[in-house]
Amino acid sequence: MQKITPFLWFDTQAEDAMKFYTSVFKNSKAGVVTHYGEAGPALKGTVMTASFELEGLQFTALNGGPHVQFNHAISMLITCESQEEVDYYWDRLGAGGKVMECGWVTDKFGVAWQVIPAVLMELLRDPDREKANRVMQAMLQMVKIDIATLQQAAKG
């Protein structure tokens, strides 16, 4: 069993979020959906939690009401191996959400995701600091990360 589980607070969309995320991530599965009982605090029979797994990581979504909103202080990082994979997650998670700079997208539920190619981190760690700085400058100009542009910046 996973010791730490991301626990996402939704107003009333926990089950919808579970269905959405498990449709986006190919290596995923829906888990258990629990419902509020007589004790509340929500209406008896409404969804309380929905558990799911994405790429081997367990999540729980809670319908806790409108009191708490997502912000960018916490985000989910997706490490992508190709531009095709970047495009895939960017397009699906950004649908109905909001795209931001530097590879960040907020999905239709307000959850922030960083859609980042693995090569970006490799280039930023390059011992050639001038090369790494060129890559950083290129990335800072991007909304969705473009691997070819990063590689071109690395070459100078």
XYZ file of C-alpha atoms in Angstrom:
156
model
C 0.000 0.000 0.000
C 1.166 3.504 -0.869
C 2.087 5.472 2.286
C 1.265 8.952 0.946
C -1.760 9.510 -1.297
C -2.622 12.788 -3.046
C -6.068 13.789 -1.765
C -7.892 16.233 -4.046
C -10.788 18.354 -2.730
C -13.638 19.045 -5.149
C -16.990 20.723 -4.662
C -19.203 18.010 -6.203
C -17.084 16.688 -9.097
C -14.986 13.929 -7.475
C -16.488 11.101 -9.513
C -16.384 13.158 -12.728
C -12.712 13.961 -12.051
C -11.944 10.275 -11.475
C -13.600 9.363 -14.788
C -11.816 12.176 -16.626
C -8.328 11.401 -15.292
C -8.684 7.662 -15.897
C -9.718 8.426 -19.486
C -6.646 10.663 -20.036
C -3.975 8.406 -18.533
C -3.617 5.104 -20.373
C -2.134 3.295 -17.376
C -4.974 4.015 -14.963
C -7.949 2.485 -13.239
C -10.971 3.664 -11.330
C -11.265 2.560 -7.727
C -13.908 2.670 -5.057
C -16.633 5.315 -4.881
C -18.072 5.965 -1.421
C -21.249 7.867 -0.580
C -22.340 10.104 2.251
C -24.646 8.501 4.790
C -27.108 9.840 7.327
C -24.427 11.730 9.290
C -23.610 14.062 6.370
C -22.264 16.679 5.967
C -23.574 16.338 2.382
C -26.855 14.824 1.247
C -27.254 11.124 1.952
C -26.379 9.053 -1.107
C -24.217 11.676 -2.836
C -20.630 10.796 -3.711
C -18.198 11.405 -0.859
C -14.941 10.011 -2.310
C -13.696 8.433 -5.503
C -10.369 6.641 -5.561
C -8.324 6.023 -8.679
C -4.845 5.133 -9.867
C -2.794 7.005 -12.481
C 0.512 5.530 -13.654
C 0.792 3.480 -10.467
C 0.012 6.382 -8.110
C -3.113 6.194 -5.944
C -5.333 9.304 -5.641
C -8.470 10.049 -3.676
C -10.966 12.699 -4.732
C -13.299 14.128 -2.078
C -16.524 16.030 -2.565
C -15.996 18.428 0.311
C -17.982 21.421 -0.912
C -17.037 24.788 -2.383
C -15.028 25.992 0.632
C -11.614 25.121 -0.804
C -10.317 25.942 -4.277
C -7.257 24.563 -6.060
C -4.287 26.845 -6.653
C -0.832 26.453 -8.183
C 0.977 25.939 -4.892
C 0.533 22.217 -5.560
C 0.718 20.750 -9.058
C 1.053 17.375 -10.728
C 4.188 16.926 -12.846
C 3.961 14.670 -15.897
C 7.380 13.707 -17.262
C 7.021 13.061 -20.995
C 9.418 11.145 -23.239
C 8.423 12.734 -26.570
C 6.743 15.744 -28.152
C 3.848 13.467 -29.053
C 3.365 12.659 -25.365
C 3.621 16.360 -24.394
C 0.993 17.199 -27.015
C -1.282 14.354 -25.864
C -1.419 15.417 -22.208
C -1.428 19.126 -23.032
C -4.424 18.807 -25.336
C -6.463 16.565 -23.064
C -5.769 18.223 -19.719
C -6.075 21.704 -21.201
C -9.479 21.021 -22.783
C -11.931 23.146 -20.827
C -9.150 24.410 -18.607
C -6.528 27.111 -18.901
C -3.076 26.939 -20.485
C -0.280 28.866 -18.843
C 3.366 29.561 -19.495
C 6.302 27.200 -19.144
C 4.382 23.964 -19.630
C 1.690 24.545 -16.999
C -1.974 23.827 -17.637
C -4.956 23.940 -15.306
C -7.590 21.336 -16.140
C -11.356 21.875 -16.168
C -11.502 21.099 -12.440
C -8.803 23.621 -11.527
C -6.002 21.113 -10.849
C -2.597 22.381 -12.048
C -0.402 20.109 -14.162
C 3.134 20.582 -15.446
C 3.537 18.812 -18.791
C 7.310 18.621 -19.081
C 9.554 16.612 -21.418
C 12.328 14.693 -19.651
C 14.853 16.288 -22.007
C 14.140 19.717 -20.487
C 15.406 18.618 -17.088
C 18.436 16.928 -18.678
C 19.329 20.090 -20.597
C 18.865 22.316 -17.548
C 21.279 20.098 -15.570
C 23.924 20.225 -18.297
C 27.358 21.115 -16.837
C 27.734 23.666 -19.656
C 25.978 26.533 -17.856
C 25.758 28.698 -20.988
C 23.919 25.891 -22.750
C 21.602 25.380 -19.762
C 20.917 29.141 -19.618
C 19.990 29.228 -23.329
C 17.567 26.366 -22.739
C 16.056 28.168 -19.727
C 15.612 31.368 -21.736
C 13.901 29.430 -24.531
C 11.610 27.623 -22.087
C 10.595 30.900 -20.427
C 9.240 32.100 -23.786
C 7.020 29.027 -24.226
C 3.498 28.179 -23.247
C 3.468 24.490 -24.260
C 7.001 23.097 -24.180
C 8.477 22.372 -27.612
C 11.336 19.876 -27.560
C 12.793 20.867 -30.942
C 13.065 24.508 -29.831
C 14.773 23.439 -26.596
C 17.270 21.330 -28.507
C 17.951 24.182 -30.920
C 18.579 26.540 -27.989
C 20.975 23.981 -26.488
C 22.980 23.946 -29.715
C 23.198 27.719 -29.700
